[in-house]
Short mmCIF file of C-alpha atoms in Angstrom, two decimals:
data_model
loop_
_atom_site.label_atom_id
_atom_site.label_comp_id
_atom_site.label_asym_id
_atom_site.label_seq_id
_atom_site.Cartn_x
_atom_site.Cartn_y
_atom_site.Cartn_z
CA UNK A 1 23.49 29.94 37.33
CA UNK A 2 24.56 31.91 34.16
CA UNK A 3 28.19 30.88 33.11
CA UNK A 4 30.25 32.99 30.67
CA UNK A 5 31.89 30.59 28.28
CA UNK A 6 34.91 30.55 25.15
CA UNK A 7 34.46 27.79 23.14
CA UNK A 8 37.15 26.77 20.11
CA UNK A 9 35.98 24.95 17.01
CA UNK A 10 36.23 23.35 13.67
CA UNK A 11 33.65 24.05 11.59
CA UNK A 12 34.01 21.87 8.95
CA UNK A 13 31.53 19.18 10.49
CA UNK A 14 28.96 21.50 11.11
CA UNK A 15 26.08 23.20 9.81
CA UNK A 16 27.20 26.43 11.48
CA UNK A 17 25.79 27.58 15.22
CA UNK A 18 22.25 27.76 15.60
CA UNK A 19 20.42 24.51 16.08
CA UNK A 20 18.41 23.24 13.08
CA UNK A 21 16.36 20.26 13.12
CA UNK A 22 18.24 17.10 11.52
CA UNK A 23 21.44 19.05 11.06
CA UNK A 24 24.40 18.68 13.72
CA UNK A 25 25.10 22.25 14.85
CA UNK A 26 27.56 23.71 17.17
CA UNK A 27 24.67 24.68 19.84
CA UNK A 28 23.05 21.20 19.03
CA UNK A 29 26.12 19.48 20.78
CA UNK A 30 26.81 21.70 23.49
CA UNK A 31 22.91 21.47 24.67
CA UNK A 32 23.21 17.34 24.43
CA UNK A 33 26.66 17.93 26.37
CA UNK A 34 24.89 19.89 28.73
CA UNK A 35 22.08 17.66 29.13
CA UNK A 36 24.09 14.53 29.66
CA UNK A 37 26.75 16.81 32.05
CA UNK A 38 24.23 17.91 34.24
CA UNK A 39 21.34 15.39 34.21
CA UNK A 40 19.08 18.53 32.91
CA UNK A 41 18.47 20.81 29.97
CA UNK A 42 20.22 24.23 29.80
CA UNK A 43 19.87 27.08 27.71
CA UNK A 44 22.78 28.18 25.39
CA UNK A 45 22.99 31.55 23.88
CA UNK A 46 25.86 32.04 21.06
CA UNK A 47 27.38 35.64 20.18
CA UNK A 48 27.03 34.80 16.83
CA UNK A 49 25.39 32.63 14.00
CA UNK A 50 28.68 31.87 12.16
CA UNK A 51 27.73 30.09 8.77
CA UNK A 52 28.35 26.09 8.17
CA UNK A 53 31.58 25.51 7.49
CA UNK A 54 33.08 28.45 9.43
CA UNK A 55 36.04 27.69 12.22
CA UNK A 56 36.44 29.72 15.74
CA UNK A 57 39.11 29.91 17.70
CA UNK A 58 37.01 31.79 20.21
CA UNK A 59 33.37 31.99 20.24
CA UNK A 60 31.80 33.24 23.26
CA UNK A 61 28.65 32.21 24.75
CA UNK A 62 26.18 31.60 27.69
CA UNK A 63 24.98 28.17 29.55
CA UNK A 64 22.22 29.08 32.01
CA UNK A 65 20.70 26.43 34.16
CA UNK A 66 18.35 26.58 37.16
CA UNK A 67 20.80 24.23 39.56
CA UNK A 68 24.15 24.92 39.89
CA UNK A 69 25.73 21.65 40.22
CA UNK A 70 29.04 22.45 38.69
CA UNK A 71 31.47 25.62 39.33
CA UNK A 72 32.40 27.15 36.60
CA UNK A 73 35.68 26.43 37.00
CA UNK A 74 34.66 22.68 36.47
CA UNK A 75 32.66 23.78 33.76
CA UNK A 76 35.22 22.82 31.13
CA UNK A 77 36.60 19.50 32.46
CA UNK A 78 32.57 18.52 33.01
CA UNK A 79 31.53 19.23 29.56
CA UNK A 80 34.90 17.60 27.69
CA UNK A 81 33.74 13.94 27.86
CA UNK A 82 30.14 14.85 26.20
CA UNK A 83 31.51 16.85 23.53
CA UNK A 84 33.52 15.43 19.97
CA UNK A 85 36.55 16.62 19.36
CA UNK A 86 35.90 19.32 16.99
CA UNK A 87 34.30 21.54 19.85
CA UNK A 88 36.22 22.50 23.22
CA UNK A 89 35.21 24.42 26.17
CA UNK A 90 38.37 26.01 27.11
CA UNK A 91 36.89 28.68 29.38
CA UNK A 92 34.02 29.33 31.78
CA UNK A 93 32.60 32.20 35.15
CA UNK A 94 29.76 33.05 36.22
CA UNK A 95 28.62 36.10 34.51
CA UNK A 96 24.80 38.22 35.54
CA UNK A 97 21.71 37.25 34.79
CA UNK A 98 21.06 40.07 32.35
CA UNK A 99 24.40 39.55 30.54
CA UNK A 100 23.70 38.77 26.83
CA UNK A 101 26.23 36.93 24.72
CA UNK A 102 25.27 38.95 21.94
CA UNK A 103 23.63 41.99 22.36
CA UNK A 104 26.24 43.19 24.70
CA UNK A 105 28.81 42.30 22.03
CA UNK A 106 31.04 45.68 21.26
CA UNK A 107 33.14 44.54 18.27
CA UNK A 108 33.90 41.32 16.52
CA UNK A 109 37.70 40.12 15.01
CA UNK A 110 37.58 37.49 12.23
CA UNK A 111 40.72 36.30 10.79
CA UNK A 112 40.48 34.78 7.41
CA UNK A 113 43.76 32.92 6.59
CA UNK A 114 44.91 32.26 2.84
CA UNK A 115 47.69 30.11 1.45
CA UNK A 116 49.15 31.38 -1.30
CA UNK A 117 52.38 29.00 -2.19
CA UNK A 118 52.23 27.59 -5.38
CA UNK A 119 52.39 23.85 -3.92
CA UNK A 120 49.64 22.82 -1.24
CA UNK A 121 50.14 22.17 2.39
CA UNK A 122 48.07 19.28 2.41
CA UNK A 123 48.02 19.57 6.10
CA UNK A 124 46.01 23.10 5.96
CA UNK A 125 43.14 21.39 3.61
CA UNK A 126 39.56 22.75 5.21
CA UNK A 127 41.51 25.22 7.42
CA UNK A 128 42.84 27.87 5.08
CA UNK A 129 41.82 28.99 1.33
CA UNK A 130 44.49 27.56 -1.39
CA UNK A 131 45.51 30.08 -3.84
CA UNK A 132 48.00 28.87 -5.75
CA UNK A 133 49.61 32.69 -6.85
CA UNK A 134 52.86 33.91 -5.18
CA UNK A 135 51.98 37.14 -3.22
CA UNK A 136 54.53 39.00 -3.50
CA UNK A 137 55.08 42.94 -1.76
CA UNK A 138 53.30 44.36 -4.70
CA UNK A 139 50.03 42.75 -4.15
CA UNK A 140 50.10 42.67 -0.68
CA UNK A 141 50.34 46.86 -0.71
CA UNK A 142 47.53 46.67 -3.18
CA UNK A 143 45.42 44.66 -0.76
CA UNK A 144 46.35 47.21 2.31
CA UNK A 145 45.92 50.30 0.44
CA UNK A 146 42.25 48.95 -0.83
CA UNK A 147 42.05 47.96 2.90
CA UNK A 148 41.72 51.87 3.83
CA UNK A 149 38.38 52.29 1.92
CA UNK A 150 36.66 49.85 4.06
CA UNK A 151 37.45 51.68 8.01
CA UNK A 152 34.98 53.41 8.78
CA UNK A 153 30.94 53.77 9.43
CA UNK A 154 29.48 52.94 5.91
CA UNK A 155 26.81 51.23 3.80
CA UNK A 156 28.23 47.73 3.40
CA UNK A 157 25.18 46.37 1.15
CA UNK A 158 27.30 45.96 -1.60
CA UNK A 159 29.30 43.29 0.46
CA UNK A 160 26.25 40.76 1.64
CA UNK A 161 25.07 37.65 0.30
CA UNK A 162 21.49 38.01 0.00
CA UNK A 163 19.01 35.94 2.28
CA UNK A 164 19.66 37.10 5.50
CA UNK A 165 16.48 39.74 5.60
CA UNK A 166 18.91 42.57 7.45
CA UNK A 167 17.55 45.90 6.60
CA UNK A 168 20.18 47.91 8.26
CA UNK A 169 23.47 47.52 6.36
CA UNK A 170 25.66 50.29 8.06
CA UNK A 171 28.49 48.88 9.97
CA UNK A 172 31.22 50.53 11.13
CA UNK A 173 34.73 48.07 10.36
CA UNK A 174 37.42 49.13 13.04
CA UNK A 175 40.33 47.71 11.46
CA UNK A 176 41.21 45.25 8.34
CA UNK A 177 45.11 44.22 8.80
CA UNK A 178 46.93 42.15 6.25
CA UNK A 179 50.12 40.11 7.37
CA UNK A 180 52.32 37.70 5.51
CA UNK A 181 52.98 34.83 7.93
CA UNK A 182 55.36 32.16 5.98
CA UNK A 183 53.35 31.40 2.87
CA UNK A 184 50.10 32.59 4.70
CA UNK A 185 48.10 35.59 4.09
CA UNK A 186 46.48 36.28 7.38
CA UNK A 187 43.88 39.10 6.97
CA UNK A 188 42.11 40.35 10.13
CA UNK A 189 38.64 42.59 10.52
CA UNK A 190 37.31 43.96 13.19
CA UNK A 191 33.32 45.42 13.52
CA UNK A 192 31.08 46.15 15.24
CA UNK A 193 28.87 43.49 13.48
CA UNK A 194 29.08 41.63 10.05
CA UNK A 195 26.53 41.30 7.19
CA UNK A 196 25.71 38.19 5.84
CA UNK A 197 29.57 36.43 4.02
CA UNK A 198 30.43 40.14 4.60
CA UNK A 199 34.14 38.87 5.48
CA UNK A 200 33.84 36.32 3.13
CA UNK A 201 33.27 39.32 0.29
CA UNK A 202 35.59 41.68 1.25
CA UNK A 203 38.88 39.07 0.88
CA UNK A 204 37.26 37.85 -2.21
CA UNK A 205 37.50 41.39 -3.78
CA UNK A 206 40.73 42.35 -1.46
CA UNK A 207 41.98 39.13 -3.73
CA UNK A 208 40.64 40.72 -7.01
CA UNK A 209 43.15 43.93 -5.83
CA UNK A 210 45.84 41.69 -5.36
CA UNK A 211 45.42 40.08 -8.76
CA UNK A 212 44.86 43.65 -10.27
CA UNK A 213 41.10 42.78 -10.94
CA UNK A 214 39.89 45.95 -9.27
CA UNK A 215 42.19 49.36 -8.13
CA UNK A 216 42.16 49.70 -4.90
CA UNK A 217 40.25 53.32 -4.92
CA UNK A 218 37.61 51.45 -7.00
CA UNK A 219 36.44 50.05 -3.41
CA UNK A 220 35.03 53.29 -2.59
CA UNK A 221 32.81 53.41 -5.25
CA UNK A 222 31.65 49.56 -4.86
CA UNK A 223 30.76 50.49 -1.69
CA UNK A 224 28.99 53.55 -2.79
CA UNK A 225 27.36 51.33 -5.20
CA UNK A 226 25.73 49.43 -2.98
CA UNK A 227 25.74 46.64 -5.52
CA UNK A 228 26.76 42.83 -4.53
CA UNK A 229 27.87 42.30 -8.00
CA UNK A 230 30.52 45.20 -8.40
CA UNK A 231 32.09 43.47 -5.65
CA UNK A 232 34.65 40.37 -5.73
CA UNK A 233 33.68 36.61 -4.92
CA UNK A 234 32.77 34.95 -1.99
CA UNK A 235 35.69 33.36 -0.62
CA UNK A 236 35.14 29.94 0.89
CA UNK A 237 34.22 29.20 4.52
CA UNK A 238 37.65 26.81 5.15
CA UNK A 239 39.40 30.43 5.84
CA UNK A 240 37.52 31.63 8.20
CA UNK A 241 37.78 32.06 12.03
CA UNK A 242 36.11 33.92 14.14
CA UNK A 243 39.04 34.96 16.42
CA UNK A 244 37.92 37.43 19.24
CA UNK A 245 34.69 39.22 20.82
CA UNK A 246 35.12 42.05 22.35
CA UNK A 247 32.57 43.44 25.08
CA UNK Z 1 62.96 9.24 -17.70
CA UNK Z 2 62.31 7.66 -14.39
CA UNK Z 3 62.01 10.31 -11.60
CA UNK Z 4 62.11 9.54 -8.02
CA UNK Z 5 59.96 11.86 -6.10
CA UNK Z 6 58.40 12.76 -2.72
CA UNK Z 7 54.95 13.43 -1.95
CA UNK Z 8 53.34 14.66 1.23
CA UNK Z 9 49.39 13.70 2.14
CA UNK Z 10 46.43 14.10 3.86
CA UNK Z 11 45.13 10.38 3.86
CA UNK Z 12 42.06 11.12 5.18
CA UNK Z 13 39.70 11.51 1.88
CA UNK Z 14 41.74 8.92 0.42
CA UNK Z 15 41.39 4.60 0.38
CA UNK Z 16 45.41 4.29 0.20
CA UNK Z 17 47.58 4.90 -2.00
CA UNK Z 18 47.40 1.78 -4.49
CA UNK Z 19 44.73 2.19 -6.90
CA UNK Z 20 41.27 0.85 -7.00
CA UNK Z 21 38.21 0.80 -9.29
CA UNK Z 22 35.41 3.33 -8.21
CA UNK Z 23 37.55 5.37 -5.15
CA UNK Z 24 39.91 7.73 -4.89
CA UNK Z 25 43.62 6.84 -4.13
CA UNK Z 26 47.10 9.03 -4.73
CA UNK Z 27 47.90 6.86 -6.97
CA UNK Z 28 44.78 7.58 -9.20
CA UNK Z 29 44.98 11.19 -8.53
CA UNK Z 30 48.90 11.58 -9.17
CA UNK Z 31 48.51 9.32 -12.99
CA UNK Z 32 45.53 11.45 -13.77
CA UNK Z 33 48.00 15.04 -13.16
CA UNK Z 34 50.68 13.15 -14.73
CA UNK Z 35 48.39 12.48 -17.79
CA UNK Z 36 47.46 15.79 -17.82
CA UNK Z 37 50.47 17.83 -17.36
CA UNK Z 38 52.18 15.75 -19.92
CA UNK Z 39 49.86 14.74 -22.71
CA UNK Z 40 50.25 10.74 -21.78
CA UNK Z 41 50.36 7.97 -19.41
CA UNK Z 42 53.21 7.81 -16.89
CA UNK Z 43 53.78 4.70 -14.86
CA UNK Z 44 53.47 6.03 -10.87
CA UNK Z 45 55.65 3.29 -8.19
CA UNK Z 46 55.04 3.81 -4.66
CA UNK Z 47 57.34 2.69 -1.59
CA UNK Z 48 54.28 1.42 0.85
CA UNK Z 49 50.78 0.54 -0.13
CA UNK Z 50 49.81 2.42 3.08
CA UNK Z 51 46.20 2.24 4.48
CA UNK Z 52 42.96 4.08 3.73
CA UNK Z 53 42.80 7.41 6.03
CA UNK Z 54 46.52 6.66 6.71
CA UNK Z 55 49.24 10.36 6.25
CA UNK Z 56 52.46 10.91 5.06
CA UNK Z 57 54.81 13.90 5.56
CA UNK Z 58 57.49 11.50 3.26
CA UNK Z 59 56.13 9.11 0.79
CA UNK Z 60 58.47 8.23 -1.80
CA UNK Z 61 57.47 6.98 -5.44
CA UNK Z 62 59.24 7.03 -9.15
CA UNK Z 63 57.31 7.90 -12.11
CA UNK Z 64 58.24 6.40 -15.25
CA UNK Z 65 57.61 8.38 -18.92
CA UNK Z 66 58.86 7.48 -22.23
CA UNK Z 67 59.23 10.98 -23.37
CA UNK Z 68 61.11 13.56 -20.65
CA UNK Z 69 59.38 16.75 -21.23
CA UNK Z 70 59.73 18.37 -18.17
CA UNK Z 71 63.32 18.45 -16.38
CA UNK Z 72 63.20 16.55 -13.06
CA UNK Z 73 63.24 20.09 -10.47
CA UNK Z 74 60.43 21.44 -12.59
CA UNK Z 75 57.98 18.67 -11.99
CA UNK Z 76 56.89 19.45 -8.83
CA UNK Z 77 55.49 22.82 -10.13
CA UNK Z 78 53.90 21.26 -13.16
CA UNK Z 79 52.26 18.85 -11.43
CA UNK Z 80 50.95 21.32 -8.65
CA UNK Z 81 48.26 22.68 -11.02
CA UNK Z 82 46.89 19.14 -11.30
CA UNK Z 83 47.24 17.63 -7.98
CA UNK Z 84 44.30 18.12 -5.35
CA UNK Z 85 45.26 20.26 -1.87
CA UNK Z 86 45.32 17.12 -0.32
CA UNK Z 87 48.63 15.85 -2.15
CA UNK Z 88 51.72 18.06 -3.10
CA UNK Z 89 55.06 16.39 -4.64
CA UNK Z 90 57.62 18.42 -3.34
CA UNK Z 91 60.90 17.07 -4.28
CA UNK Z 92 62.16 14.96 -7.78
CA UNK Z 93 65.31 13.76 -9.58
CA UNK Z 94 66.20 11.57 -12.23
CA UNK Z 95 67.04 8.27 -11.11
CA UNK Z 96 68.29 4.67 -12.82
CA UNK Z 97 65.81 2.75 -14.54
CA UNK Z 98 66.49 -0.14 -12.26
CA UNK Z 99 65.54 1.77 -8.92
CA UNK Z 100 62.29 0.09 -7.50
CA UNK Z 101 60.75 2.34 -4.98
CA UNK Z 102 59.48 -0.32 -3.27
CA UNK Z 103 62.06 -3.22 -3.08
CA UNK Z 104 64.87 -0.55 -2.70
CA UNK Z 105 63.72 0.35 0.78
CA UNK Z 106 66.15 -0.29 3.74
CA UNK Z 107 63.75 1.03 6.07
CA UNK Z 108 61.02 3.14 6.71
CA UNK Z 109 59.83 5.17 10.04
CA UNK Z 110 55.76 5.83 10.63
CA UNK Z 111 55.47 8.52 13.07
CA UNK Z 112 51.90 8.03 15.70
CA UNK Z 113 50.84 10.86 16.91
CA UNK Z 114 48.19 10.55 20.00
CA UNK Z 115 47.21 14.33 21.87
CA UNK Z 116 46.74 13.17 25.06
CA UNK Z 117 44.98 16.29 26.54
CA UNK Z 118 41.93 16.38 28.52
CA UNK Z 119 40.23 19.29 26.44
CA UNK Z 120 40.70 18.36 23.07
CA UNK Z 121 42.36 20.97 20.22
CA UNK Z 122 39.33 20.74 17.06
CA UNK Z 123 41.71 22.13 14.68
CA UNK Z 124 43.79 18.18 15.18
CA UNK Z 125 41.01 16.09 14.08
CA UNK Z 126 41.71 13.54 11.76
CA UNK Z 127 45.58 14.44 12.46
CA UNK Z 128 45.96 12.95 15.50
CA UNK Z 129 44.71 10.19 17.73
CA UNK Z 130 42.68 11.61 20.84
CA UNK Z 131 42.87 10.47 24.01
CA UNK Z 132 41.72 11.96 26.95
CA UNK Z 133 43.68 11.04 29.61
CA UNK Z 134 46.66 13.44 31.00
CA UNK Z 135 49.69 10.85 30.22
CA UNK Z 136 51.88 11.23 33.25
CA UNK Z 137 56.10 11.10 33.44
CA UNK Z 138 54.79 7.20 35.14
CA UNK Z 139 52.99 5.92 31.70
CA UNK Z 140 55.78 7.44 29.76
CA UNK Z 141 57.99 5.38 31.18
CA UNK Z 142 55.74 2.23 31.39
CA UNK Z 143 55.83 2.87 27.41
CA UNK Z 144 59.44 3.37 27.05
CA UNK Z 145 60.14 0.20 28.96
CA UNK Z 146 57.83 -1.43 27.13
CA UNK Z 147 59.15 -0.18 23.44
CA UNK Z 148 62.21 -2.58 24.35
CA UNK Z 149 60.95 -5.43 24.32
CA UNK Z 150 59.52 -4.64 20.59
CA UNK Z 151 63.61 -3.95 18.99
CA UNK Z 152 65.05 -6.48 17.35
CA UNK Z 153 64.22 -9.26 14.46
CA UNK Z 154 61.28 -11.21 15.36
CA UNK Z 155 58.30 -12.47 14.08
CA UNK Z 156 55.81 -9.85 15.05
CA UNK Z 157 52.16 -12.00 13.80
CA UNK Z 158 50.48 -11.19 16.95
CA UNK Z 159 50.65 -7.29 15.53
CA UNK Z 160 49.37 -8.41 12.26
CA UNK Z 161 45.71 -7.53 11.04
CA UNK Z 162 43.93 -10.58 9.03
CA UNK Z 163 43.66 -9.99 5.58
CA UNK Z 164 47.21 -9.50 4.03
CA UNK Z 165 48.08 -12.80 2.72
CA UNK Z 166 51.89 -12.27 3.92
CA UNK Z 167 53.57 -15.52 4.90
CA UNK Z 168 56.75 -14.66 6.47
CA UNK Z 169 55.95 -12.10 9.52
CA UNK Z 170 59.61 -11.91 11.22
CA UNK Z 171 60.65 -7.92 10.54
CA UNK Z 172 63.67 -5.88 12.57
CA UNK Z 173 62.48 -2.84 14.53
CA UNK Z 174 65.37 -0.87 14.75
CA UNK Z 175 63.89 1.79 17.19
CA UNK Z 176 60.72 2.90 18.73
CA UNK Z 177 60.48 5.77 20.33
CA UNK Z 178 58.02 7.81 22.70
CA UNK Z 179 58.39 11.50 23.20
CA UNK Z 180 56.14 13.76 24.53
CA UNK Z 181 55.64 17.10 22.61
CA UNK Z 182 53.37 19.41 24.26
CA UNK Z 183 49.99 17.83 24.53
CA UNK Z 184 51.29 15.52 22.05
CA UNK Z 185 52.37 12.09 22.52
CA UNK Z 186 54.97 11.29 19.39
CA UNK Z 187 55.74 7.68 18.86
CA UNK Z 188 58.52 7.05 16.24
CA UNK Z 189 59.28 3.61 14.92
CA UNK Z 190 61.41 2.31 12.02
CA UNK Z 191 61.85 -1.08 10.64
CA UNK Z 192 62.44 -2.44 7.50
CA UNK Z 193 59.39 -3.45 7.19
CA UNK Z 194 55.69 -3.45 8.44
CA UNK Z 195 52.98 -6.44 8.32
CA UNK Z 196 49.04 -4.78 8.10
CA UNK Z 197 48.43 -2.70 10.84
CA UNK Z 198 51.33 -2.98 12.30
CA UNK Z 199 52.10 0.47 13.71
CA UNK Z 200 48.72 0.86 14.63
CA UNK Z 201 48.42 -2.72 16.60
CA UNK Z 202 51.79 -1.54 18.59
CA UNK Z 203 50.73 1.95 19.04
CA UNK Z 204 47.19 0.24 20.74
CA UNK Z 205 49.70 -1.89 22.73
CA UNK Z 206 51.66 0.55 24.42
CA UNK Z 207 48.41 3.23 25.10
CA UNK Z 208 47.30 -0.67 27.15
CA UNK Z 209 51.12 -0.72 28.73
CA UNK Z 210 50.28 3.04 29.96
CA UNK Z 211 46.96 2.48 31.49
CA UNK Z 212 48.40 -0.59 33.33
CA UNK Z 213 46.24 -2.87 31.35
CA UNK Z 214 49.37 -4.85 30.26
CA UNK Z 215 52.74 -4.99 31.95
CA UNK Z 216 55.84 -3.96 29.74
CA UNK Z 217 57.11 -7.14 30.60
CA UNK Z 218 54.38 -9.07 29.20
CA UNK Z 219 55.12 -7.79 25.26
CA UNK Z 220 57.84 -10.33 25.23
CA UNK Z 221 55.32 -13.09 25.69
CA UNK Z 222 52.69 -11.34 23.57
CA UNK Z 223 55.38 -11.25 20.29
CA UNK Z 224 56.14 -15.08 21.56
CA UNK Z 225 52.36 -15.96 21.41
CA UNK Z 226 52.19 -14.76 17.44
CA UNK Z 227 48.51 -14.65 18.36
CA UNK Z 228 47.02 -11.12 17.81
CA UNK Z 229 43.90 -11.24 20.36
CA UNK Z 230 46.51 -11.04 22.89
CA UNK Z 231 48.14 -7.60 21.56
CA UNK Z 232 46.08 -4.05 22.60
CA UNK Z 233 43.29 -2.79 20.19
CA UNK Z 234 44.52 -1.19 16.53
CA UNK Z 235 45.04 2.57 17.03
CA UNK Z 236 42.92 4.89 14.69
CA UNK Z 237 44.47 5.54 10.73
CA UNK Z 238 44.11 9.54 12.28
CA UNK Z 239 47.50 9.44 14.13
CA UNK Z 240 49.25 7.40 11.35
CA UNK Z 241 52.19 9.49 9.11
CA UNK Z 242 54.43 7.49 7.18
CA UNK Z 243 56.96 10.29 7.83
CA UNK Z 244 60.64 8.63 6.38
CA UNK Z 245 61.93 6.19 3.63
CA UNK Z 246 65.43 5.46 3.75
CA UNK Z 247 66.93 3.58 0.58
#
């Protein structure tokens, strides 16, 4: 049995996905969950690596297992009482054998949510970025005209953090919305894959065009530049979600 | 100038509010931005001590300065810059000098907040209290009749935690109530006062009353018995708001 399964979490207690010995990782609980669900190891395939730190509100991946003791839609309820309560299971089917949570992906959304009141929500702390500036409509038309430079199939060296040994670094970004939501910024990307802290870069230097660090037709020629350091910072990991894969 | 002011928090990377040597407490951090944003010391009162890990969407305090610098509705702003993202003061005004924050209370209502949901929501941890059992209209109403029993001025030392050194244990519960919001369980209750652990010890009491562990009837006798083995376990400081101080 291969189930399809969406999985929510908060990233905060983790050191991102992909199991690593003596850290507690995302696919480090849901294997023990497995194992102690179904009395026998099972192989779980993310769609993505996410870094430590990151949040999902859906993350899609695969559980295969040679007996299928549980139908997957049991799947979720079976799995609850082995997992803590900063991962759920929220969806599962069966899906084919040769379906690949990742390589099959088509396009990624991340949502990276700021707060930009000038006094804290102390109720968002881990789950959003806290800048304390008022964003008013001038900065937030910066931020979406700079937004247009980045659509598109392009050379996106300029926005990875080095150490992920990816030689290819043309992606093609679908969209990149920005939306005032109450005192949140909420700024969505979709790709068709991400570079390493790509999203993390771009709203770090989408920021530096709100603060009128960098014009927003300068973008075009950071890209060009292929340089890391003509681009903004990294913005921190409490921000991020990833928020839907597409296949 | 004395100000009267209202803070909200996230209790969780905090040992309560009063302070201690060698941890962090709001009452360190909110002297330390006081010191800073006005060049001296400033004497901060609370309303509760409230417990280590323990919230508050209302916590009310006065801060007392010998020189008034900053008008009372500009303090919450000047203190924003200095405050961690775990604490904002939202609201001041000048009040006497012979307002106590503490003694002035009439009463005070703690909000308990258990999601009661079989799949549990990551982005609630460390806000709520999680339980995984679907509570049904039946256990709702085996809490309400319960809650009851629990109005009223009596000595409530079987819902008392060792290690408070309070004498005199008889307090008036003026209402306790159970709603359910969503997957959310909301238990309100207001008194003029609170022994150690208090909400928590109740809130363990009634989650017993809903599984059937303990009859509603029986609270009576448990409050008569002023012996706290008898009461349910002490709820988790993750559900815990102090959410109302009425003066």
């Amino acid at each position: 049995m291969k189930y399809f399964a969406k999985i929510k979490y908060l990233g905060t207690g983790f050191h991102g996905f992909q199991v690593q010995p003596g850290q507690r990782t995302i696919q480090g609980e849901l294997s023990s969950a497995c194992l102690a669900a179904f009395g026998y190891e099972a192989k779980v395939t993310g769609c993505s690596r996410t870094d430590s730190g990151v949040h999902a509100n859906e993350f899609c991946l695969t559980i295969e297992c040679d007996k299928a003791t549980v139908p997957p839609e049991k799947l979720p309820m079976a799995l609850a009482r082995f997992l803590p309560n900063d991962i759920s299971l929220f969806s599962a089917e069966q899906c084919a054998s040769d379906f690949h949570p990742r390589y099959n992906v088509k396009s990624k959304e991340y949502l990276y949510r700021i707060r930009s009141s000038r006094i804290s929500d102390p109720f968002d702390c881990g789950r959003v970025w806290f800048l304390s500036y008022d964003f008013d409509e001038k900065m937030l038309s910066l931020m979406n005209e700079a937004a247009k430079y980045f659509i598109g199939t392009q050379d996106f060296a300029a926005f990875m953090s080095e150490g992920s040994g990816v030689q290819d670094t043309v992606r093609t970004i679908y969209y990149l919305n920005i939306e005032k939501n109450g005192d949140c910024i909420d700024i969505k990307i979709s790709a068709d894959g991400f570079l390493y802290n790509m999203v993390r870069i771009v709203v770090g230097t989408l920021v530096d065009v709100a603060l009128s660090r960098i014009k927003p037709s300068e973008i075009a020629s950071i890209i060009k530049s292929k340089d890391r350091s003509k681009a903004g910072i990294t913005a921190p990991a409490d921000g991020l979600y990833l928020n839907k894969v597409i296949y």
